[in-house]
Backbone as a chain_set.jsonl record, in Angstrom:
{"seq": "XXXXXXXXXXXXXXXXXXXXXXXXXXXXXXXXXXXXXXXXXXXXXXXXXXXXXXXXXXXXXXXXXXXXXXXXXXXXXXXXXXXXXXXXXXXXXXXXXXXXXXXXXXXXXXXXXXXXXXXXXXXXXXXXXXXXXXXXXXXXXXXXXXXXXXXXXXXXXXXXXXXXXXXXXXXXXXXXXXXXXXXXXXXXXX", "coords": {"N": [[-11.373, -12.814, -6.0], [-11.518, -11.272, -3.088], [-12.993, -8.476, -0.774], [-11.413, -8.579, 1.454], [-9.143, -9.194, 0.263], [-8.416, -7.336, -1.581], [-7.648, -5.247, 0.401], [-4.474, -5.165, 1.692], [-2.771, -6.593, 4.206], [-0.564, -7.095, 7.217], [0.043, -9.012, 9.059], [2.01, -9.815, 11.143], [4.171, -8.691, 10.585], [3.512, -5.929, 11.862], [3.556, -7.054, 14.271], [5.927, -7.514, 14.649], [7.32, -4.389, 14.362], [5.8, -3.195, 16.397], [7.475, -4.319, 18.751], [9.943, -3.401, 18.048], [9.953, -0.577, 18.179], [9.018, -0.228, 20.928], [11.246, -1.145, 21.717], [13.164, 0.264, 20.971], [13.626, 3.278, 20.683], [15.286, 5.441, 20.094], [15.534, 4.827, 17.331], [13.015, 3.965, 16.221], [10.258, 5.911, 14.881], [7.137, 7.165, 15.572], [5.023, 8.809, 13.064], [2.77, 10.681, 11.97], [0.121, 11.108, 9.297], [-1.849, 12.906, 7.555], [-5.46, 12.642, 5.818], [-5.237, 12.281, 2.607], [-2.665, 13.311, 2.298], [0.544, 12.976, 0.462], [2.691, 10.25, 1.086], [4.753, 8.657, 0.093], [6.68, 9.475, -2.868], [6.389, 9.299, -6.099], [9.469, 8.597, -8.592], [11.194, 10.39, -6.249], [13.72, 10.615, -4.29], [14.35, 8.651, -1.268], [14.491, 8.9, 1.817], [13.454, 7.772, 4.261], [12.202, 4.171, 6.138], [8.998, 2.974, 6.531], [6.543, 1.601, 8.212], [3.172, 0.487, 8.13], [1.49, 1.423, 10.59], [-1.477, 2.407, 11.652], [-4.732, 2.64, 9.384], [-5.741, 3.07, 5.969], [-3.299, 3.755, 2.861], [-3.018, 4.394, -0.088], [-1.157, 2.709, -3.163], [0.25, 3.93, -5.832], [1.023, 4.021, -9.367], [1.742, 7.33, -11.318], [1.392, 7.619, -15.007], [3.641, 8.604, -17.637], [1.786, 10.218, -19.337], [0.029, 11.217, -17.34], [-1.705, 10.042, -16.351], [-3.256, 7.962, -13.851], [-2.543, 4.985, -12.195], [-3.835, 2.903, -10.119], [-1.86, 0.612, -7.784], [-2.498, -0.847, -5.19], [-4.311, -0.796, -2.576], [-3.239, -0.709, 0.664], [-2.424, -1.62, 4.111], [-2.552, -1.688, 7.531], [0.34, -2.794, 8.953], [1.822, -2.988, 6.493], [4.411, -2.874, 4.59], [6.983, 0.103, 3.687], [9.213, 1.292, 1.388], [10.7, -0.366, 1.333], [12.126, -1.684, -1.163], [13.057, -0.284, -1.715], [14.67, 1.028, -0.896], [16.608, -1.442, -0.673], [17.606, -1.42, -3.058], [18.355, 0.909, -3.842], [17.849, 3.236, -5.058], [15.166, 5.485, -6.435], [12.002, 6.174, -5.263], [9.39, 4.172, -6.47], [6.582, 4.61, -7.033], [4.161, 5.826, -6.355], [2.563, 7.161, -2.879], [-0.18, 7.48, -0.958], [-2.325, 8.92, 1.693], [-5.315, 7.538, 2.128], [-7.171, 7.892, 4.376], [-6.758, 8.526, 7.699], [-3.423, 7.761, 8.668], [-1.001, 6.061, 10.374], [2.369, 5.82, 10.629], [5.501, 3.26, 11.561], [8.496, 4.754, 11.721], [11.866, 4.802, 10.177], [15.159, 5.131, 9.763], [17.719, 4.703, 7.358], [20.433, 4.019, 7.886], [19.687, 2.319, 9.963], [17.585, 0.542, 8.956], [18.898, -1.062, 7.392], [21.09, -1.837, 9.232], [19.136, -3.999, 10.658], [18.775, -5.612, 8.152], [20.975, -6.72, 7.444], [21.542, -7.797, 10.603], [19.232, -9.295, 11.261], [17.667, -11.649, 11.199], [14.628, -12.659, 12.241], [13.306, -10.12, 11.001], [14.706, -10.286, 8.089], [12.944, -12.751, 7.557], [10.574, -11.805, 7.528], [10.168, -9.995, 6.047], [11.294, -11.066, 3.533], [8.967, -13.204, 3.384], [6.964, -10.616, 2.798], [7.75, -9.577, 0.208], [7.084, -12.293, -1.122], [4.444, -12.502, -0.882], [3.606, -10.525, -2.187], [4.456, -10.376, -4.574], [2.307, -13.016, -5.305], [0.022, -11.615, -4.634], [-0.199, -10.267, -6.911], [-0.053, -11.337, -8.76], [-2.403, -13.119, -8.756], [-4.113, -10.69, -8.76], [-3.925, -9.954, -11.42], [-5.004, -12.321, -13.133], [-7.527, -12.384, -12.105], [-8.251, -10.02, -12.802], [-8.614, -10.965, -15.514], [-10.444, -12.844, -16.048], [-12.85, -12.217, -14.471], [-15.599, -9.793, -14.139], [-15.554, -6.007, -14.85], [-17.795, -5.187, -13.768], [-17.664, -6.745, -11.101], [-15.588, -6.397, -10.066], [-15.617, -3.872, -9.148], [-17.905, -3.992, -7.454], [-16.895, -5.502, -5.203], [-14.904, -3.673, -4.518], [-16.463, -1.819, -3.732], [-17.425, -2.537, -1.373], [-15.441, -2.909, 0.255], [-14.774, -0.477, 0.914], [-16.934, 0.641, 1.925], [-16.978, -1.452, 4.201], [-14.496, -0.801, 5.532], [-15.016, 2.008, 5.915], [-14.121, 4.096, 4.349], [-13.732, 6.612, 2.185], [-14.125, 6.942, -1.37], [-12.796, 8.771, -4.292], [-13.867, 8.881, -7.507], [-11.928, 9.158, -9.155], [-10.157, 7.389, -8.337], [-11.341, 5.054, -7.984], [-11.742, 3.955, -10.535], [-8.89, 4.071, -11.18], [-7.876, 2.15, -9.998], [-9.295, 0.298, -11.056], [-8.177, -0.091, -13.682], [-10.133, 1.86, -15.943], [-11.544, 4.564, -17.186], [-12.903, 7.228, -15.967], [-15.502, 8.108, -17.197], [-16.038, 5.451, -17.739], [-16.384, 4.105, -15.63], [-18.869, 5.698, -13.973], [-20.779, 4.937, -16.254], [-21.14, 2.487, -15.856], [-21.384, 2.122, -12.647], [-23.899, 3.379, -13.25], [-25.431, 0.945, -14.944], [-25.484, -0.104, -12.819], [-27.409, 0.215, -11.021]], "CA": [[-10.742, -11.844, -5.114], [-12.364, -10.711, -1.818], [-12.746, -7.07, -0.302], [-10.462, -8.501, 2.217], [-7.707, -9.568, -0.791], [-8.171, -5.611, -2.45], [-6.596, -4.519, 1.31], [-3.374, -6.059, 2.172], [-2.163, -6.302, 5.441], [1.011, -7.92, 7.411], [0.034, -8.468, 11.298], [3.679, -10.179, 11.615], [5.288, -7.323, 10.742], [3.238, -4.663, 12.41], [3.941, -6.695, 15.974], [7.371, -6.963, 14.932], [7.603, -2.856, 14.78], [5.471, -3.074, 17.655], [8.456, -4.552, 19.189], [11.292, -2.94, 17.795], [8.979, 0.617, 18.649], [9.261, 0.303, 22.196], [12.736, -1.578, 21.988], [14.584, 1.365, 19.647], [12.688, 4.322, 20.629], [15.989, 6.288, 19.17], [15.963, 4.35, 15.962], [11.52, 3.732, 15.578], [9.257, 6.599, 15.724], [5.545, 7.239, 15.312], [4.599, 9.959, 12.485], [1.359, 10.924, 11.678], [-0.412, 11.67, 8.413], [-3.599, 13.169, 7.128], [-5.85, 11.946, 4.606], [-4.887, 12.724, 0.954], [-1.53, 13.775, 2.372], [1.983, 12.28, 0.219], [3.687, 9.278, 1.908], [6.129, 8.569, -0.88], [6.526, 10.456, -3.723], [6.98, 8.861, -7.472], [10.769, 9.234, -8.615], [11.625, 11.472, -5.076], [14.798, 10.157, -3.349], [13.702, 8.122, 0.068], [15.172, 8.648, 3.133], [13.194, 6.507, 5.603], [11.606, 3.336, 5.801], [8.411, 3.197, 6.837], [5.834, 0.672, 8.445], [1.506, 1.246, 8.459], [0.794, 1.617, 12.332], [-2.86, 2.308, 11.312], [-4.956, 3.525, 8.628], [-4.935, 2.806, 4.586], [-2.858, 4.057, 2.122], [-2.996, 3.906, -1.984], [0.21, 3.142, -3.747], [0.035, 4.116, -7.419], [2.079, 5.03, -10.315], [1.259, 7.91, -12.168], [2.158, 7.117, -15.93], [4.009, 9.78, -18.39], [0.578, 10.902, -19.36], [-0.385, 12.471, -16.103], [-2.716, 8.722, -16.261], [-2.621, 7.512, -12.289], [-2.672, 3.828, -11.93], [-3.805, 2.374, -8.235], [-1.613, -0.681, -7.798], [-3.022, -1.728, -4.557], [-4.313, -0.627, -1.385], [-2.054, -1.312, 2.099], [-2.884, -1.401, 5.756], [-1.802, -1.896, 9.074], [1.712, -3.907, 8.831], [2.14, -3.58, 5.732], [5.736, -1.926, 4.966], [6.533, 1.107, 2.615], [10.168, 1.933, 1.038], [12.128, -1.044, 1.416], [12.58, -1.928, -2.294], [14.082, 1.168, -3.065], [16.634, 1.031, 0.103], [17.469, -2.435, -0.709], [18.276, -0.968, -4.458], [19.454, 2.108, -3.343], [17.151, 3.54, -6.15], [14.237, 6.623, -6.273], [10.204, 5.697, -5.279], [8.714, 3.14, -7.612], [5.638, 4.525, -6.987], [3.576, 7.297, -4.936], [2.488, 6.493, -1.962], [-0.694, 8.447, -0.085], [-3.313, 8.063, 2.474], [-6.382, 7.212, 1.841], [-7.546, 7.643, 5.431], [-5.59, 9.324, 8.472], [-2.496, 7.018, 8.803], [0.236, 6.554, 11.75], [3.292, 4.608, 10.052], [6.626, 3.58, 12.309], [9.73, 5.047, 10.49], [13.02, 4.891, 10.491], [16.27, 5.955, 8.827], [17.95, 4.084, 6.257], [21.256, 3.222, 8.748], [18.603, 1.498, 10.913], [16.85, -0.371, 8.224], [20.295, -1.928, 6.64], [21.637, -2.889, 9.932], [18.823, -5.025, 10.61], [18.906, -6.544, 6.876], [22.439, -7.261, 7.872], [21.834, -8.432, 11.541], [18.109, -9.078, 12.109], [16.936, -13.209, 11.149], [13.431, -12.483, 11.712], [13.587, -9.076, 10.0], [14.485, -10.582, 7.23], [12.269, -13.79, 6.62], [9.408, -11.167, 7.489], [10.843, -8.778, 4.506], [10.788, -12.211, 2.195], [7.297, -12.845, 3.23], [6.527, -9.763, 2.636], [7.629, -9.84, -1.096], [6.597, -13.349, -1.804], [3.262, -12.24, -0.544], [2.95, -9.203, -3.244], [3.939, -11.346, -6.177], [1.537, -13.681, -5.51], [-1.111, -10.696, -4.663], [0.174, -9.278, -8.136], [-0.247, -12.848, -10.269], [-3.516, -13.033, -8.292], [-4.968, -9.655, -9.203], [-4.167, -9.958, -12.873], [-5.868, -13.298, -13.555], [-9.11, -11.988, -11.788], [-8.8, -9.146, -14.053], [-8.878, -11.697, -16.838], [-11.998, -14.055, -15.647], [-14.241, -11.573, -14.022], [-15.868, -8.593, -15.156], [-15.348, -5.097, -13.838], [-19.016, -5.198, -12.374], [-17.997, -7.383, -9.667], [-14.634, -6.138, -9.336], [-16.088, -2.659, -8.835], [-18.884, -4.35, -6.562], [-16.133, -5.552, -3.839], [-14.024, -2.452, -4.057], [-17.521, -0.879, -3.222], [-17.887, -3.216, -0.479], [-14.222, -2.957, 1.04], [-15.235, 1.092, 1.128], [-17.943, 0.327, 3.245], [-16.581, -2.303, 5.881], [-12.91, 0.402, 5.929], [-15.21, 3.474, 6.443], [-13.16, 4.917, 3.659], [-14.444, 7.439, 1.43], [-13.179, 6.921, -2.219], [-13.202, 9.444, -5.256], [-14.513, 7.869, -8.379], [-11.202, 9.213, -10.075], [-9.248, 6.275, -6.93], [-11.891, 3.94, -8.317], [-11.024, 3.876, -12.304], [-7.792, 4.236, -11.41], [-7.763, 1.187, -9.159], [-10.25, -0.465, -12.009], [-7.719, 0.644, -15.153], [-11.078, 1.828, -16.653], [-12.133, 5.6, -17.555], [-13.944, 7.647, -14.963], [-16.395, 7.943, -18.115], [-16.651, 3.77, -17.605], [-16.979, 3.841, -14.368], [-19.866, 6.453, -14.42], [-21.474, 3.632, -16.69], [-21.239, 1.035, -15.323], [-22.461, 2.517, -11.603], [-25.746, 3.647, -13.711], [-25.878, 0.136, -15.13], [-25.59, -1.897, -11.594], [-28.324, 0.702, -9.989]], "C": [[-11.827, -11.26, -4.223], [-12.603, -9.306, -1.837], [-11.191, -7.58, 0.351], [-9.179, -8.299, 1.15], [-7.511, -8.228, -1.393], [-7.461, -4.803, -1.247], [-5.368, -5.512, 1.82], [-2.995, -5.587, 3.442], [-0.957, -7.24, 6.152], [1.104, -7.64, 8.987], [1.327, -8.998, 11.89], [4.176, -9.563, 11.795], [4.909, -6.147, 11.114], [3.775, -5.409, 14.187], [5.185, -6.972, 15.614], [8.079, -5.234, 14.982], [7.203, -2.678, 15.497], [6.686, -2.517, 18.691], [9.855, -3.969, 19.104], [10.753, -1.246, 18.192], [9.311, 0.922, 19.857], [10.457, -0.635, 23.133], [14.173, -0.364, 21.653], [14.055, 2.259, 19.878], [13.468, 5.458, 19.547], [15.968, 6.29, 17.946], [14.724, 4.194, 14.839], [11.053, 4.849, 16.142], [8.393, 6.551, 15.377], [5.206, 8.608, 14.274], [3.459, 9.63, 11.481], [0.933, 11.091, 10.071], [-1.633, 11.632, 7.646], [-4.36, 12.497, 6.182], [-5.379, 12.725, 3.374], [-3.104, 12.935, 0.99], [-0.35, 12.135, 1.641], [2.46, 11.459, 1.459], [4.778, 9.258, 1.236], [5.759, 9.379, -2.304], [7.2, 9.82, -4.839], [8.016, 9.441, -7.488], [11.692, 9.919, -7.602], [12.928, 9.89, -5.036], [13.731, 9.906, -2.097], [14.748, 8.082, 1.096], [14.875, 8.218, 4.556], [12.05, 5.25, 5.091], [10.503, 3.7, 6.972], [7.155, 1.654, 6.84], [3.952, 1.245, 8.862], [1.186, 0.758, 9.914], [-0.707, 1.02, 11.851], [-3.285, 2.837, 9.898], [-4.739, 2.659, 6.901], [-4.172, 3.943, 3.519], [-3.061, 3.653, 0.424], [-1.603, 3.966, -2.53], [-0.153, 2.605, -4.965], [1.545, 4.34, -8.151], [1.282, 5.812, -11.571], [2.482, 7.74, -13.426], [3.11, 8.57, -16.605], [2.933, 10.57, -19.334], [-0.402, 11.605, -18.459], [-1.329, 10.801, -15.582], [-2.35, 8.153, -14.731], [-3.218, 5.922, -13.019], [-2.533, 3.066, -10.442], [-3.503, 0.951, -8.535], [-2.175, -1.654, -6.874], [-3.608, -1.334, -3.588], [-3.514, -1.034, -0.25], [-2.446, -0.644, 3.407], [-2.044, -1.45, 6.505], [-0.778, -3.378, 8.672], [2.382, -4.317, 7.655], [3.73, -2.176, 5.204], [6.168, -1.335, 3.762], [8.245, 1.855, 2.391], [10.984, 0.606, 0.98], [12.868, -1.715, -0.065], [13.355, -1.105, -2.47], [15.615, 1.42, -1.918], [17.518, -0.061, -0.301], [18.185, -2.069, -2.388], [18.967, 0.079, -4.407], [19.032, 2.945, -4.567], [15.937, 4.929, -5.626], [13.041, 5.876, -6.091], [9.602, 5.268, -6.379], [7.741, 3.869, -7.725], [5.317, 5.54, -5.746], [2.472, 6.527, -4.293], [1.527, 7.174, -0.933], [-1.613, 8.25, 0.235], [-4.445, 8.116, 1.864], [-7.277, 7.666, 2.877], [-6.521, 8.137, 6.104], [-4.573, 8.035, 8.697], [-1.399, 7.136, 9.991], [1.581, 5.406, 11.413], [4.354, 4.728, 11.567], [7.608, 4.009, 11.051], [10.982, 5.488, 11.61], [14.254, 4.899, 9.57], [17.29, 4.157, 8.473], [19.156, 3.21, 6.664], [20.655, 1.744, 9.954], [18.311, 0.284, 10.624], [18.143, -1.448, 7.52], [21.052, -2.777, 7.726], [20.747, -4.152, 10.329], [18.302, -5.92, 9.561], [20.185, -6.979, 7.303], [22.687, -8.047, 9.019], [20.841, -9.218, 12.034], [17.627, -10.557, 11.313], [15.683, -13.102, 11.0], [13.126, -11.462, 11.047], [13.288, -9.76, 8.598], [13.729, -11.829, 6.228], [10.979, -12.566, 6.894], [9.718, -10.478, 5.902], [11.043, -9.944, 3.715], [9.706, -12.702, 2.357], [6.78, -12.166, 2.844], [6.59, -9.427, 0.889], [7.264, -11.582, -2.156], [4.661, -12.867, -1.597], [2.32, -10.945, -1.721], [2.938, -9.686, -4.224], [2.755, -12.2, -6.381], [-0.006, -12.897, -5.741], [-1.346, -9.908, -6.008], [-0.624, -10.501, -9.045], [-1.899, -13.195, -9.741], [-4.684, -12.211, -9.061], [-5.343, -9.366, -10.561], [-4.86, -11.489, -13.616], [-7.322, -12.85, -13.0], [-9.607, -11.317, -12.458], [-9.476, -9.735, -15.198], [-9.888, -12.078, -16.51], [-12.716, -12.866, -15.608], [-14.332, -10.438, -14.547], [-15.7, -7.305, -14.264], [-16.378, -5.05, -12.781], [-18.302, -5.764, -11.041], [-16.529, -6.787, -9.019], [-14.887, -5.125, -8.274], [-17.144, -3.273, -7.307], [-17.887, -4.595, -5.174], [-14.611, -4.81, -3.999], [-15.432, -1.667, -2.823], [-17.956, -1.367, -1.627], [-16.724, -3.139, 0.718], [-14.029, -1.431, 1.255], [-15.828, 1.148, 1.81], [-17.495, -0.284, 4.609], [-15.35, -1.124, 6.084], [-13.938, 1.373, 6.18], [-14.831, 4.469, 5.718], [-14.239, 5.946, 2.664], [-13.594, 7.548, -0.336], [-13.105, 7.646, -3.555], [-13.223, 8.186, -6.487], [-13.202, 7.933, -9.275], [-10.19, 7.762, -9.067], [-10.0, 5.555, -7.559], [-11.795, 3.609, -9.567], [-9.97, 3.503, -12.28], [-7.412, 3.017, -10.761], [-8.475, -0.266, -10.301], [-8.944, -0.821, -12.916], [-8.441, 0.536, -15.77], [-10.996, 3.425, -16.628], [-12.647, 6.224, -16.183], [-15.326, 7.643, -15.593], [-17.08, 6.457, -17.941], [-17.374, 3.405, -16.827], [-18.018, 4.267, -14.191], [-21.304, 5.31, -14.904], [-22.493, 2.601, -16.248], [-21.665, 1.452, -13.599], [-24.013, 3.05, -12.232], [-26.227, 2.491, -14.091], [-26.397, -0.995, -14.116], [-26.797, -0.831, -10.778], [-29.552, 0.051, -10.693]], "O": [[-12.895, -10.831, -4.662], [-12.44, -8.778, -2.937], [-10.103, -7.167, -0.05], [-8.376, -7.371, 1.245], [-6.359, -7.969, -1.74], [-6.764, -3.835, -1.549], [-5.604, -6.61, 2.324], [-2.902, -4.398, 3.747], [-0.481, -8.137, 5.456], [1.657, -6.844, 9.746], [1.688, -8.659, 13.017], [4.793, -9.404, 12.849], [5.652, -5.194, 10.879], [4.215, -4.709, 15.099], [5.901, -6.566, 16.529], [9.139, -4.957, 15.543], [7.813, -1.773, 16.066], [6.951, -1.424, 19.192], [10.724, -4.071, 19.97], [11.748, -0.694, 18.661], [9.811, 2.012, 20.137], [10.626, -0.825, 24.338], [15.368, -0.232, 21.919], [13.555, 2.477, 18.774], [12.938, 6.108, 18.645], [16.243, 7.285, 17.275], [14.777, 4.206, 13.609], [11.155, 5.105, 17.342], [8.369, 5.695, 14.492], [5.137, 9.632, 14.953], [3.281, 8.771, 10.617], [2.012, 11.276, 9.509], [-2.264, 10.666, 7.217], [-3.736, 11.583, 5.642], [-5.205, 13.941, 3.46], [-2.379, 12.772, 0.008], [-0.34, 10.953, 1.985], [2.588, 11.916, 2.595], [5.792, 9.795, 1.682], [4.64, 9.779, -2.626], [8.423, 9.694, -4.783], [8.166, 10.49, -6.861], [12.87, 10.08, -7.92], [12.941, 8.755, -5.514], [12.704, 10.544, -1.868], [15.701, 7.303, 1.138], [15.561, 8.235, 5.578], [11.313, 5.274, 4.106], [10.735, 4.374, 7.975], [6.937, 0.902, 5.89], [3.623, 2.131, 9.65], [0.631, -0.312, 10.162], [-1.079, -0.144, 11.704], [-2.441, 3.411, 9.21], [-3.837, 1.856, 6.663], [-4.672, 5.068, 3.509], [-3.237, 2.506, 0.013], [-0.913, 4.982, -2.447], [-0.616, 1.506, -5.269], [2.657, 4.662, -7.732], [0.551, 5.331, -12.437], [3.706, 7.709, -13.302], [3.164, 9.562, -15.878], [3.321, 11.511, -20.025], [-1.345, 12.34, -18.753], [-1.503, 10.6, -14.38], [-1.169, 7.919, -14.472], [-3.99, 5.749, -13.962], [-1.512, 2.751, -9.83], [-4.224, 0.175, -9.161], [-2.399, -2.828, -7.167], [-3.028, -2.327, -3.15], [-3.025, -2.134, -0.509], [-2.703, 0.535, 3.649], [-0.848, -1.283, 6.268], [-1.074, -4.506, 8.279], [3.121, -5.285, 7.478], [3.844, -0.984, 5.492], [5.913, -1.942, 2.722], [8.553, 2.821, 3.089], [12.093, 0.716, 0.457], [14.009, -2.176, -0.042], [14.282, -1.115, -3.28], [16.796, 1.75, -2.023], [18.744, 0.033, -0.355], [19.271, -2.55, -2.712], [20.098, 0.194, -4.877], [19.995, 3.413, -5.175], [15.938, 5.266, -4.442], [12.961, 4.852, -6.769], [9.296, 6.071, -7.26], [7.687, 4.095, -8.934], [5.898, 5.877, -4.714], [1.73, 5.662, -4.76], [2.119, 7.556, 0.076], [-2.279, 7.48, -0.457], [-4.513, 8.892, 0.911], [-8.384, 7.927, 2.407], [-5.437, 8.294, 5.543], [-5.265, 7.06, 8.988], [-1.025, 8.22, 10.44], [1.654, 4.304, 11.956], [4.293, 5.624, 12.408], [7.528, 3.717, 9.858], [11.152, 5.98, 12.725], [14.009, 4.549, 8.415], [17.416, 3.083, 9.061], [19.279, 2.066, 6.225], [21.128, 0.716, 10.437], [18.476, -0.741, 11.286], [17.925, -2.631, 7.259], [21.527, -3.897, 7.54], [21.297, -5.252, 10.385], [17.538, -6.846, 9.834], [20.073, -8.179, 7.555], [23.606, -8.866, 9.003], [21.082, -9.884, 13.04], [16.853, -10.131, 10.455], [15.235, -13.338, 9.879], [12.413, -11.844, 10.119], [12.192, -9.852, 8.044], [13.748, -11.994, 5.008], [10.261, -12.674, 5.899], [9.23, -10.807, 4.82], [10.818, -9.468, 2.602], [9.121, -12.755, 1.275], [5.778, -12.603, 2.277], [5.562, -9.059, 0.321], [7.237, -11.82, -3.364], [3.856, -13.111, -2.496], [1.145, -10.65, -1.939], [1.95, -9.715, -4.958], [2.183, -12.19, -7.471], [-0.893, -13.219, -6.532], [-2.289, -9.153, -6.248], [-1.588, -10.402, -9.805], [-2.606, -13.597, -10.666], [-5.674, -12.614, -9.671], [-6.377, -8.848, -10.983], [-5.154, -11.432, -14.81], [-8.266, -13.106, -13.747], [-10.76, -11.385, -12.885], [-10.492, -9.328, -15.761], [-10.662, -11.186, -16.858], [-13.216, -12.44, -16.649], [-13.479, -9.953, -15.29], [-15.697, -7.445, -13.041], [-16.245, -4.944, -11.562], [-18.443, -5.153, -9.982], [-16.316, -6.706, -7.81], [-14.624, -5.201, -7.074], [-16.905, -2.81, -6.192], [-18.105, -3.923, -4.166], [-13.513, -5.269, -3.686], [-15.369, -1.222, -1.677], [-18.657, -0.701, -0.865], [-17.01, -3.278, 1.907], [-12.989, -1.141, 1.846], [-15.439, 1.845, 2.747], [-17.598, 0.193, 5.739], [-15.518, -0.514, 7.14], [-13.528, 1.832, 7.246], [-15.019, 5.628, 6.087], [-15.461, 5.802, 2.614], [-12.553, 8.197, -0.447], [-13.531, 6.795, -4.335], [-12.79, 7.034, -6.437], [-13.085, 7.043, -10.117], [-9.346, 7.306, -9.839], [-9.174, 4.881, -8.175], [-11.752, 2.379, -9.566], [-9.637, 2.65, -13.104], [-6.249, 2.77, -11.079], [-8.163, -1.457, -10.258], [-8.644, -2.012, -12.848], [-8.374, -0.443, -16.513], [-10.124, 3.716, -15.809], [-12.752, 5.407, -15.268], [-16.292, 7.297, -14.913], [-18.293, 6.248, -17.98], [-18.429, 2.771, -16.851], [-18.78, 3.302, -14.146], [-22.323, 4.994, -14.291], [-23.651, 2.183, -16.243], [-22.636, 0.744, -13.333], [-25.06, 3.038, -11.585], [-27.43, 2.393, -13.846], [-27.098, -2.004, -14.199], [-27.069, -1.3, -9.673], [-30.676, 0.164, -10.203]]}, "num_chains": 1, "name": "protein.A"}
């Protein structure tokens, strides 16, 4: 696994919101948000879908022990609610920047008519989940083979080329190791 492979991104489907952006102005808009600031909110009800303009995001799930777990990082094009519209279900998973972010969003009548009317829409939105399973069945065999050192080494490295700034509790939690481990194991690789 790369740096690049620890950020996901989806340049198909950022110039298709491009496109639908300054086709739908009523239906796509542009909203902003800070670093650290909530995108989605574990368990919350969702009432828009939402696409990464710019910027990364962390989407975790915190467990029933308060325990966060970082499932992945996500960038520019990569798209944020649509499991839970197409289920009609609460936020899998919390959802918050990492970095200042500028998603497109749009309301939930929007997002259904073009699952219902939209051809490329929707092979993008099955790309888009064939592309996570595989990033999923991916991430957990690397776990297996390699050792955290190196995992840790090109997180540390995909922090650097992004510009990002990452607390060490985002880096454990992105590991599933300790902050205590982590700690460690940065005194062991200096």
């Amino acid at each position: 696994m790369s740096q690049a492979d620890m950020l996901r991104t989806n340049q198909a489907f950022l110039n298709y919101f491009e496109g639908l952006y300054n086709n739908h102005k009523n239906d796509v808009v542009l909203k902003h948000f800070s670093r650290d600031e909530n995108i989605l909110i574990q368990d919350q009800p969702l009432s828009k879908l939402r696409l990464i303009k710019e910027g990364i995001v962390k989407c975790y799930f915190t467990e029933e022990n308060a325990k966060e777990y970082i499932v992945e990082f996500l960038g520019n094009g990569e798209i944020l609610g649509e499991v839970e519209l197409i289920k009609n279900i609460h936020c899998l998973c919390g959802v918050k920047a990492v970095s200042d972010v500028t998603v497109y969003e749009t309301n939930i009548a929007f997002f259904k008519s073009l699952v219902k009317n939209d051809l490329l829409f929707n092979h993008l939105l099955l790309d888009s989940f064939a592309e996570r399973i595989i990033n999923t069945s991916s991430r957990a065999s690397y776990q297996q083979l390699y050792t955290v050192e190196r995992s840790l080494t090109q997180l540390l490295n995909m922090q650097a080329s992004q510009e990002i700034q990452m607390s060490k509790e985002d880096m454990a939690a992105y590991l599933g190791i300790t902050v205590r481990s982590l700690n460690r194991i940065l005194k062991d690789m200096k």
